[in-house]
mmCIF file of N, CA and C in Angstrom:
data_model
loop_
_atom_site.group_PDB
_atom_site.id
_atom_site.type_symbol
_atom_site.label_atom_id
_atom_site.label_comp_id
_atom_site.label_asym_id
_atom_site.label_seq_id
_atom_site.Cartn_x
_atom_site.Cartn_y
_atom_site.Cartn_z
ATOM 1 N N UNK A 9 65.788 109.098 -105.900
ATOM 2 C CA UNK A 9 64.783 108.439 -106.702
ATOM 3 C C UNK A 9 65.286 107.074 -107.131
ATOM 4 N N UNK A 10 64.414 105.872 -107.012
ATOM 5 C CA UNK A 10 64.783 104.919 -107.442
ATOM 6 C C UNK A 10 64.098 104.559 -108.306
ATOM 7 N N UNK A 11 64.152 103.148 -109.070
ATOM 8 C CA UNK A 11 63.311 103.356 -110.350
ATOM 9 C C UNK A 11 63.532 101.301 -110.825
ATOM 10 N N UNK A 12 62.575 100.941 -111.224
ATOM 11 C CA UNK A 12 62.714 99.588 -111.185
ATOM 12 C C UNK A 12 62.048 99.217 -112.661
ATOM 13 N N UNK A 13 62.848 98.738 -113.764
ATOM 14 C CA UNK A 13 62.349 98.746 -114.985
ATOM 15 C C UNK A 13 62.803 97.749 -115.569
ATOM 16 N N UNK A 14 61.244 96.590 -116.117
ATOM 17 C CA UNK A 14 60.922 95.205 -116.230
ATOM 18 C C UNK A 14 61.411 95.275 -117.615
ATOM 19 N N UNK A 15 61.998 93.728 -117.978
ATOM 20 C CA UNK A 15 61.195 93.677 -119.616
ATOM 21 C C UNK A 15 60.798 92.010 -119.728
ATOM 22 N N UNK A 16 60.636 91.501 -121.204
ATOM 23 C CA UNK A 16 60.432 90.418 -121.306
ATOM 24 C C UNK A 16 59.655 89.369 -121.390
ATOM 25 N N UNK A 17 58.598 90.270 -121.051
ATOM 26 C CA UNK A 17 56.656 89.957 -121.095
ATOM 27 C C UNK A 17 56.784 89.314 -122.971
ATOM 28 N N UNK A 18 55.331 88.816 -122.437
ATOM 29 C CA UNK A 18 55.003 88.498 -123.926
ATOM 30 C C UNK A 18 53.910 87.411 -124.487
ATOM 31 N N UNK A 19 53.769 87.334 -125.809
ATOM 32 C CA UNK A 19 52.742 85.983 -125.413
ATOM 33 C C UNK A 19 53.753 84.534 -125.987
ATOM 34 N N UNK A 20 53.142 83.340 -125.410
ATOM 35 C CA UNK A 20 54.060 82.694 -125.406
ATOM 36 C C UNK A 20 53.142 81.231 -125.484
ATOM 37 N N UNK A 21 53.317 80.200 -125.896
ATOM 38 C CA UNK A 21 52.533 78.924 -126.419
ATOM 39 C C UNK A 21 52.546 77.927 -125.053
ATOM 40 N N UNK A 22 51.976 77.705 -124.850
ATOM 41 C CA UNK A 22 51.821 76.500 -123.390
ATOM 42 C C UNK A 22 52.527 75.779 -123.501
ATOM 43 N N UNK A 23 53.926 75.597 -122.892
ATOM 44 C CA UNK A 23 54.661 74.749 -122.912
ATOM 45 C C UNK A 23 55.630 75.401 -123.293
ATOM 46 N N UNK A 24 56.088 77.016 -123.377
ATOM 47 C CA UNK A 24 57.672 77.854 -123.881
ATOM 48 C C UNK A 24 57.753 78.130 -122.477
ATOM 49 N N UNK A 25 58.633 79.098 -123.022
ATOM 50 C CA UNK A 25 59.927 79.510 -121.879
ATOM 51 C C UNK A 25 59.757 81.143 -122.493
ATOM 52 N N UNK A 26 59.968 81.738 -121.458
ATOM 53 C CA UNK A 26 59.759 83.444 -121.059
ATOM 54 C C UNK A 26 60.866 83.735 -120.027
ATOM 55 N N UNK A 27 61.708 84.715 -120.408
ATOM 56 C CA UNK A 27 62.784 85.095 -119.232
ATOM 57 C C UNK A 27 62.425 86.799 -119.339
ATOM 58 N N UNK A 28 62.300 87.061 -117.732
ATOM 59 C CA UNK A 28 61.938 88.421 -117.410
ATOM 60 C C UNK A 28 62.945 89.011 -116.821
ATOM 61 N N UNK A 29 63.424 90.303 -117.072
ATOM 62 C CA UNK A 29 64.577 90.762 -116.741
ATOM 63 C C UNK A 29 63.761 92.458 -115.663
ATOM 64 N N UNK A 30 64.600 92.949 -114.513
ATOM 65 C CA UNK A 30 64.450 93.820 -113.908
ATOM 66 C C UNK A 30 65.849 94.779 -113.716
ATOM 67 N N UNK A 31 65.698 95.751 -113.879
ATOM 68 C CA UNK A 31 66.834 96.424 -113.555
ATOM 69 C C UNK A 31 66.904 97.646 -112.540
ATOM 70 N N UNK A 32 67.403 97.793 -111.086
ATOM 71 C CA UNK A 32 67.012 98.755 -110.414
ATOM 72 C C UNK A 32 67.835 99.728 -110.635
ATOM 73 N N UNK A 33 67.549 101.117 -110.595
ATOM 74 C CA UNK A 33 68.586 102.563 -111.140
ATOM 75 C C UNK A 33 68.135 103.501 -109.794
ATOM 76 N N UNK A 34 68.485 104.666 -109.797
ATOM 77 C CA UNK A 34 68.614 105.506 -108.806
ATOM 78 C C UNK A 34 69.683 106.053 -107.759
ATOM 79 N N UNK A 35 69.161 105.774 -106.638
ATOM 80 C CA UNK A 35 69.841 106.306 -105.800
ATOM 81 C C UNK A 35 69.721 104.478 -104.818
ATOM 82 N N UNK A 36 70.621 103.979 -104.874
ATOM 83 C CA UNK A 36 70.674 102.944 -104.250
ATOM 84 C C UNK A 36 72.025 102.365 -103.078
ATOM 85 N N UNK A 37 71.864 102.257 -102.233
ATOM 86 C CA UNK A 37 72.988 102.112 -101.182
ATOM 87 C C UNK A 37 73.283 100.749 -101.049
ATOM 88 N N UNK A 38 72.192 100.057 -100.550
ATOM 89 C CA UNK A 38 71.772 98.421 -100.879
ATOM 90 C C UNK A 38 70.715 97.648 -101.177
ATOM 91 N N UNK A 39 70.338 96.639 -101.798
ATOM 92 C CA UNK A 39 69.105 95.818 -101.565
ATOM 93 C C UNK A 39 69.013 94.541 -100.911
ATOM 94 N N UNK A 40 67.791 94.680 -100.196
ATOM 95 C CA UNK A 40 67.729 93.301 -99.703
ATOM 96 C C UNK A 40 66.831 92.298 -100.393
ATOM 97 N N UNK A 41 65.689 92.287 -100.378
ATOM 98 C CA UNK A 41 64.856 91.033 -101.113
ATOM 99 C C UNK A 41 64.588 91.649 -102.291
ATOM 100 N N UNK A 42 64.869 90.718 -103.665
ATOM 101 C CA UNK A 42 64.257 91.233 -104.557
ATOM 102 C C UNK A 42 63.360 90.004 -105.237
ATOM 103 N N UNK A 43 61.968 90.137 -105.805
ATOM 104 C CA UNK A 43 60.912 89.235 -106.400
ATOM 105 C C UNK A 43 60.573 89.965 -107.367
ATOM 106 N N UNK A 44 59.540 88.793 -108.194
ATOM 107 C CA UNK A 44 58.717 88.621 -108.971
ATOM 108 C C UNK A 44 57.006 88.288 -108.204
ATOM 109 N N UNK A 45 56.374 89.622 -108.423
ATOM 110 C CA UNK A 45 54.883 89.084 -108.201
ATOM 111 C C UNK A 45 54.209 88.711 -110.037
ATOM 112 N N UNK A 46 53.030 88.455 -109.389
ATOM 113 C CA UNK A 46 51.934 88.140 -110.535
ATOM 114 C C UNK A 46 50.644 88.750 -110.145
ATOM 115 N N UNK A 47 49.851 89.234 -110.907
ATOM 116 C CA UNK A 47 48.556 89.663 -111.185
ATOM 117 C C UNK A 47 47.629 88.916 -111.963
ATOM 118 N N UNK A 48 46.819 87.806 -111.797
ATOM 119 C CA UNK A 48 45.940 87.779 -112.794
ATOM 120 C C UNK A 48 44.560 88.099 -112.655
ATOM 121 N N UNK A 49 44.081 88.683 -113.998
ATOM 122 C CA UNK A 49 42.663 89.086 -114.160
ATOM 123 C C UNK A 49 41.861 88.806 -113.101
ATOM 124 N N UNK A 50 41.238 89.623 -111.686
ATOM 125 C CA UNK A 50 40.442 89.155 -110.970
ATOM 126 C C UNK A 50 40.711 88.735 -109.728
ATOM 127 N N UNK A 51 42.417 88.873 -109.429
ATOM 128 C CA UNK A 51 42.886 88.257 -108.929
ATOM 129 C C UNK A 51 43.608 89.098 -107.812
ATOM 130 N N UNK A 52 44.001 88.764 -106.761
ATOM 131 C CA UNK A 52 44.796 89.306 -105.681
ATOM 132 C C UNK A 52 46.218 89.460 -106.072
ATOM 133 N N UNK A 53 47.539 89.988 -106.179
ATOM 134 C CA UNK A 53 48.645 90.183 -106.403
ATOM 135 C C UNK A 53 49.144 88.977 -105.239
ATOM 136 N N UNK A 54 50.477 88.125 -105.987
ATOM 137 C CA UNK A 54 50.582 87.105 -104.987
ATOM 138 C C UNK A 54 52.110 86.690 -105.803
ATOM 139 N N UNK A 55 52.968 86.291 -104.729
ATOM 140 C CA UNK A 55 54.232 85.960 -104.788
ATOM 141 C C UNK A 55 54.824 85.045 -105.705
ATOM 142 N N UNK A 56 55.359 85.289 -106.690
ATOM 143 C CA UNK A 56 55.610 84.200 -107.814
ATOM 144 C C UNK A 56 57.060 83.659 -107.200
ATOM 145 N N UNK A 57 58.187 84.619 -106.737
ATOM 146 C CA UNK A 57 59.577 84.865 -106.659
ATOM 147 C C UNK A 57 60.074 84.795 -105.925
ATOM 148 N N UNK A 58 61.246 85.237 -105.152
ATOM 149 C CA UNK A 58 61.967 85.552 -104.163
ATOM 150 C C UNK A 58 63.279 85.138 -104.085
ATOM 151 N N UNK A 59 64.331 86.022 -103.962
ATOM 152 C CA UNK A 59 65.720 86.198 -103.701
ATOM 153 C C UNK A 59 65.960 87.112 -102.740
ATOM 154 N N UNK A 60 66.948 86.534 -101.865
ATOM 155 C CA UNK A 60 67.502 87.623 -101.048
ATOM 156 C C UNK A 60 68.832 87.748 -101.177
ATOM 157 N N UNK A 61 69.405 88.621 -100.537
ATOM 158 C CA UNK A 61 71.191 89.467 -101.754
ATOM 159 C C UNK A 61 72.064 88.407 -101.344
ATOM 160 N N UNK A 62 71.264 87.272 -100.277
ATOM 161 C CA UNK A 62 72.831 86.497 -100.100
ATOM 162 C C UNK A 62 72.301 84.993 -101.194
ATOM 163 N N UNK A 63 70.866 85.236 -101.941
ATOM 164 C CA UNK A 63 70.760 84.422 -102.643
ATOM 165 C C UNK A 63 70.209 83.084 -102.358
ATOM 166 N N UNK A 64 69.451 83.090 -100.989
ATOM 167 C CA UNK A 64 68.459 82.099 -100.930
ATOM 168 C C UNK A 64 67.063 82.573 -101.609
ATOM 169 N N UNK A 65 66.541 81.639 -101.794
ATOM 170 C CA UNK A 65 65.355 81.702 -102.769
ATOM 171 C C UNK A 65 64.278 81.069 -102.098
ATOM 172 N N UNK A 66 63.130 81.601 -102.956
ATOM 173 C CA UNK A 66 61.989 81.328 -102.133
ATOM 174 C C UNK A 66 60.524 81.227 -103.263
ATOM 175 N N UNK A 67 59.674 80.106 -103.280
ATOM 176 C CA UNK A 67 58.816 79.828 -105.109
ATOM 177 C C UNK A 67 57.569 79.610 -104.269
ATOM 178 N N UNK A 68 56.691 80.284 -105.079
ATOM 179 C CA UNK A 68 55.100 79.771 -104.779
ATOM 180 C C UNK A 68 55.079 78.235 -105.605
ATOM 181 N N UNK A 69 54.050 77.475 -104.456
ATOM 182 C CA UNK A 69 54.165 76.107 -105.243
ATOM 183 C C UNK A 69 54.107 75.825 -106.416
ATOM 184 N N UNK A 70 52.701 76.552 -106.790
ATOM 185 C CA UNK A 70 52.625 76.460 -108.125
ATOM 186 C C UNK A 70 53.528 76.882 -109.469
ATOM 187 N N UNK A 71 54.780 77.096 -108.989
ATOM 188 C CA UNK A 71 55.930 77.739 -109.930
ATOM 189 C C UNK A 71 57.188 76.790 -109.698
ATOM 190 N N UNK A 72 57.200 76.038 -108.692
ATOM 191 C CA UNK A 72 58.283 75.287 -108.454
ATOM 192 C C UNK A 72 58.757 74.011 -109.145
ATOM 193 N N UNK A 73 59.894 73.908 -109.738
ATOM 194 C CA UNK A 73 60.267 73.275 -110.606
ATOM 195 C C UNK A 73 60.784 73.582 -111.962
ATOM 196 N N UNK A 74 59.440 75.363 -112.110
ATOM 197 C CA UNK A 74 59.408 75.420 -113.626
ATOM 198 C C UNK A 74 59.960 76.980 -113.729
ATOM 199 N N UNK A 75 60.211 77.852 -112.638
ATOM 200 C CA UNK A 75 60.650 79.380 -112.342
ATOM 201 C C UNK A 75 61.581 79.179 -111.724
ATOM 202 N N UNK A 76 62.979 80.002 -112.056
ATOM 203 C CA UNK A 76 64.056 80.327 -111.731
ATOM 204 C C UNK A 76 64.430 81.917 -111.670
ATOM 205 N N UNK A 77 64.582 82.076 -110.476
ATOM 206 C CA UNK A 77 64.629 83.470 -109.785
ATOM 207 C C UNK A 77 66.461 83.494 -109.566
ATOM 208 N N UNK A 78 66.872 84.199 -109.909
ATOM 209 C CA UNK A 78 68.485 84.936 -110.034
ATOM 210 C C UNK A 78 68.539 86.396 -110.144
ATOM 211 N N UNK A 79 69.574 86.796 -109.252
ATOM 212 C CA UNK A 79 69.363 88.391 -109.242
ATOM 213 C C UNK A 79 71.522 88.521 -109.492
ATOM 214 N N UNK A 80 71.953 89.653 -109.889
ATOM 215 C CA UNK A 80 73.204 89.577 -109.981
ATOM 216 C C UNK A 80 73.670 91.031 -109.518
ATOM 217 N N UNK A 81 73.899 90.973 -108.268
ATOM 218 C CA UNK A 81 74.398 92.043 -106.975
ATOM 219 C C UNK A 81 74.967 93.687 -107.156
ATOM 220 N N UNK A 82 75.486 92.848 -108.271
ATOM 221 C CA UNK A 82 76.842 94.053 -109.134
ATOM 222 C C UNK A 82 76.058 94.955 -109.948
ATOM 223 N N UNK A 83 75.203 94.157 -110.552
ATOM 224 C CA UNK A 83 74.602 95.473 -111.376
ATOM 225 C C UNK A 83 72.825 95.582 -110.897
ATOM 226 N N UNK A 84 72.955 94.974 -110.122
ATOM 227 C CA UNK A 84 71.035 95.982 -109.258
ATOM 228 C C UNK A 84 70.010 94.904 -110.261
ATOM 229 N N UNK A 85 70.560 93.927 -110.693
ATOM 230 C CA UNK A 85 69.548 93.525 -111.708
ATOM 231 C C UNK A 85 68.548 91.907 -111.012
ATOM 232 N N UNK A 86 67.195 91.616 -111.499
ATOM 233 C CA UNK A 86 66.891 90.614 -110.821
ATOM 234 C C UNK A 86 66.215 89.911 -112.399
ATOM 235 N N UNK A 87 66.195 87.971 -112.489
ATOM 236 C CA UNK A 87 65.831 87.664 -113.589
ATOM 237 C C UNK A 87 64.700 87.202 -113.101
ATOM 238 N N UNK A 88 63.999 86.362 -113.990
ATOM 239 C CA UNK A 88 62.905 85.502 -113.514
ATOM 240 C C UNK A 88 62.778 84.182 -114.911
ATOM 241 N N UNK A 89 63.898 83.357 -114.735
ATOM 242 C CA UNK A 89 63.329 82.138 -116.424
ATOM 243 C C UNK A 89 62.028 81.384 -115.766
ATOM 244 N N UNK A 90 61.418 81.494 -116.741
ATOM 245 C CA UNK A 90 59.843 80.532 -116.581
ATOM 246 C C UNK A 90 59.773 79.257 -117.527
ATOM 247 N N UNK A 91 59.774 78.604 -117.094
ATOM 248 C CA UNK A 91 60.291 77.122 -118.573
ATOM 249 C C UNK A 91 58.894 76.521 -118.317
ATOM 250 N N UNK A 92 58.290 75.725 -118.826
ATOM 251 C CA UNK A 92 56.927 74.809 -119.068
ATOM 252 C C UNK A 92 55.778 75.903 -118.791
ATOM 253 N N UNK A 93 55.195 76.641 -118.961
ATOM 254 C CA UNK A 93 54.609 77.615 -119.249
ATOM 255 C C UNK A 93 53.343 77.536 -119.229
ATOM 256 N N UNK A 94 52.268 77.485 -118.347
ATOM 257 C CA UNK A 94 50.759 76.885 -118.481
ATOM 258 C C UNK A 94 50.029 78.249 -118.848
ATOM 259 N N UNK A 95 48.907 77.557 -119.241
ATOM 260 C CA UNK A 95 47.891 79.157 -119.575
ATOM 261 C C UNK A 95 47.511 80.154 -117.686
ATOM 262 N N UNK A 96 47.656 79.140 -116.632
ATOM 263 C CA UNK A 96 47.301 79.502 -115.834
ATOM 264 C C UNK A 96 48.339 80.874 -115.223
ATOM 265 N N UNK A 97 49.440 80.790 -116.023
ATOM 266 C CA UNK A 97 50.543 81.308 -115.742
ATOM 267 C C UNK A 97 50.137 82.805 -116.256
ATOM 268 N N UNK A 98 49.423 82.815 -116.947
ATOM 269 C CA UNK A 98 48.767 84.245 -117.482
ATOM 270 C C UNK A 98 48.653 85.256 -116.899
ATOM 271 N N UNK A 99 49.342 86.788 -116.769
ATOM 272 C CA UNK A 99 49.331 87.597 -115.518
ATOM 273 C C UNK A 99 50.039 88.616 -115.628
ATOM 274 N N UNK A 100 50.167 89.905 -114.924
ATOM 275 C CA UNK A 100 51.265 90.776 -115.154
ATOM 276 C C UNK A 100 51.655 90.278 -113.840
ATOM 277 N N UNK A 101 53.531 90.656 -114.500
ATOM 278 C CA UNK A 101 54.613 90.132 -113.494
ATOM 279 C C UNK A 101 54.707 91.582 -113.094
ATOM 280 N N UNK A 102 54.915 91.473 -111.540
ATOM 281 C CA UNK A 102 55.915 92.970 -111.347
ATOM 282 C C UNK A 102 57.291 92.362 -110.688
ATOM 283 N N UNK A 103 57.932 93.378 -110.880
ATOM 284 C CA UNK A 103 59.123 93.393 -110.153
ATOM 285 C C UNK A 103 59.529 94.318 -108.788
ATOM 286 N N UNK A 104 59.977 93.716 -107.705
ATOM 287 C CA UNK A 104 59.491 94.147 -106.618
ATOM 288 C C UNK A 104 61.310 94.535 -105.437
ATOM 289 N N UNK A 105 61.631 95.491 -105.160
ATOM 290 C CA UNK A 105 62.681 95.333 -104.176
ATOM 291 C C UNK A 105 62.678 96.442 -103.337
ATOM 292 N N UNK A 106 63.461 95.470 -101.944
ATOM 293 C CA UNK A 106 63.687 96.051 -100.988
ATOM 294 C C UNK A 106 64.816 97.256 -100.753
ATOM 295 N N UNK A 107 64.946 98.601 -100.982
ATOM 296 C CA UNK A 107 66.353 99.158 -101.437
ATOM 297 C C UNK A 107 66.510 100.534 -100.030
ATOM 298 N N UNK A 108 67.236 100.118 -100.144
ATOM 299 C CA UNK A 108 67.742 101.070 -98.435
ATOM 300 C C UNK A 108 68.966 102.286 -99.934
ATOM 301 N N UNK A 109 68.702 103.782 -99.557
ATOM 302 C CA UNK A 109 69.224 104.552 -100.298
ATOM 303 C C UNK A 109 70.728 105.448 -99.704
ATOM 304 N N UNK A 110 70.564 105.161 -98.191
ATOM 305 C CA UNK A 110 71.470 105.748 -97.539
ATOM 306 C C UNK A 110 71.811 104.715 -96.408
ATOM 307 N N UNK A 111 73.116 104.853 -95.932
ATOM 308 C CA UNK A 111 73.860 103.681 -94.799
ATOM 309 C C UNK A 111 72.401 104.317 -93.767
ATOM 310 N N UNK A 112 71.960 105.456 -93.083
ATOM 311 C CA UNK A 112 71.292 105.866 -91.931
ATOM 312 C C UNK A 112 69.898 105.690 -92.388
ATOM 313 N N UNK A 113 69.384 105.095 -93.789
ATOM 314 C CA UNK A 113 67.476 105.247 -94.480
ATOM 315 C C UNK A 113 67.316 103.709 -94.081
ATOM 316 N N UNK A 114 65.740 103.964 -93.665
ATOM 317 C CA UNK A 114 65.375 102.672 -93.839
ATOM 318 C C UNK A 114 65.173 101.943 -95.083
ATOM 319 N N UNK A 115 64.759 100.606 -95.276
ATOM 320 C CA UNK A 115 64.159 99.840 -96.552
ATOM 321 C C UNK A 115 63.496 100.203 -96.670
ATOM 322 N N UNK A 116 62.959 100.872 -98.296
ATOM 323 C CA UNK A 116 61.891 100.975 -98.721
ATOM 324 C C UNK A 116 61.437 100.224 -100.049
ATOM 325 N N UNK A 117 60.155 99.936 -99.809
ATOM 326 C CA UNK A 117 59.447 98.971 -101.113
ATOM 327 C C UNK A 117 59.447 99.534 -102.044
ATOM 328 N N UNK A 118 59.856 98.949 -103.649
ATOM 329 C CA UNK A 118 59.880 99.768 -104.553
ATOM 330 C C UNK A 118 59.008 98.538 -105.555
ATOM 331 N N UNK A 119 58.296 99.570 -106.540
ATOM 332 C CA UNK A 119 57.381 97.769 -107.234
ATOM 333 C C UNK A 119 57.675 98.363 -108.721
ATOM 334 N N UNK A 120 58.089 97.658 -109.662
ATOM 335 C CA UNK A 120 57.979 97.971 -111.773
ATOM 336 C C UNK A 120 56.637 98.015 -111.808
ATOM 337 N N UNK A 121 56.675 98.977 -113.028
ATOM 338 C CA UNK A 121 55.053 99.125 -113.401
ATOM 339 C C UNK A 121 54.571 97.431 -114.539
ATOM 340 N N UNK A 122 54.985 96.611 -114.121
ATOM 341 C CA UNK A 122 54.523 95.880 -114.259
ATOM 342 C C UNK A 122 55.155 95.433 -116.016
ATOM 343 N N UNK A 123 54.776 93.866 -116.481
ATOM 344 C CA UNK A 123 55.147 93.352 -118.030
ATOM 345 C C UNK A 123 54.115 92.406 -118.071
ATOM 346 N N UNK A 124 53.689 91.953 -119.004
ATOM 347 C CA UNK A 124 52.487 91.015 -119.173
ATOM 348 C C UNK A 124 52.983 89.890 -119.753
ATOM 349 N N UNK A 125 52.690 88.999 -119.353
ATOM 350 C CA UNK A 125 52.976 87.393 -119.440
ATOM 351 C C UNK A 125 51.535 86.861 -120.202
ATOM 352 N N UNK A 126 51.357 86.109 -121.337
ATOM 353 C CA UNK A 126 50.224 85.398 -122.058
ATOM 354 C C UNK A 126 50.542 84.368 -122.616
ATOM 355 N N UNK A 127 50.293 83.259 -121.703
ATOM 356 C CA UNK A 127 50.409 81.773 -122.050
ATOM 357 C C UNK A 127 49.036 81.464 -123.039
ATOM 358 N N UNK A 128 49.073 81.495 -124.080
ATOM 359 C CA UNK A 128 48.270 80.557 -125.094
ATOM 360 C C UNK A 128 48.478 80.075 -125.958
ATOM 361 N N UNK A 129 47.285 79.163 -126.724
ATOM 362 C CA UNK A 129 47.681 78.682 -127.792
ATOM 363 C C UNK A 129 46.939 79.455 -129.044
#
């Protein structure tokens, strides 16, 4: 069993900073990609994030500049700092990884039940 558990949501004034933390537990052998999606109201689930374990990164445009994706190997954990903060940014984040449980298992997708992000004033 693996298990992927967010925190760090919150509401937050247009123009703060929000850092989201993930932590993966279980039965884990290795991971390969770990992200940050977003949800907003109405909306299709769509790629905010991306790290892979050797630590290239990967930003939807609209996040670039202002989201910083870091994951730290040793302890299964992935961050997400969000600095300049628009209302558009409004959304549940999930947390998302690729985790192979045995040297002979394939990757399997694992997603957090999600944290809520609320940019207003």
């Amino acid at each position: 069993q693996v298990q992927l558990v967010e925190s760090g949501g919150g509401l937050v004034q247009p123009g703060g900073s929000l850092r989201l933390s993930c932590a993966a537990s279980g039965s884990i052998f290795s991971i390969n990609v770990m992200a940050w999606y977003r949800q907003a109201p109405g909306k299709q689930r769509e790629l905010a994030a991306a790290i892979t374990s050797r630590g290239n990164t990967n930003y939807a445009d609209s996040v670039k500049g202002r989201f910083t994706i870091s994951r730290d190997n040793a302890k299964n954990t992935v961050s997400l700092q969000m600095n300049n903060l628009k209302p558009e940014d409004t959304a549940v984040y999930y947390c998302y990884a690729d985790i192979r449980s045995g040297w002979y298992e394939e990757y399997t997708k694992y997603w957090g039940q999600g944290t809520q992000v609320t940019v207003s004033s």
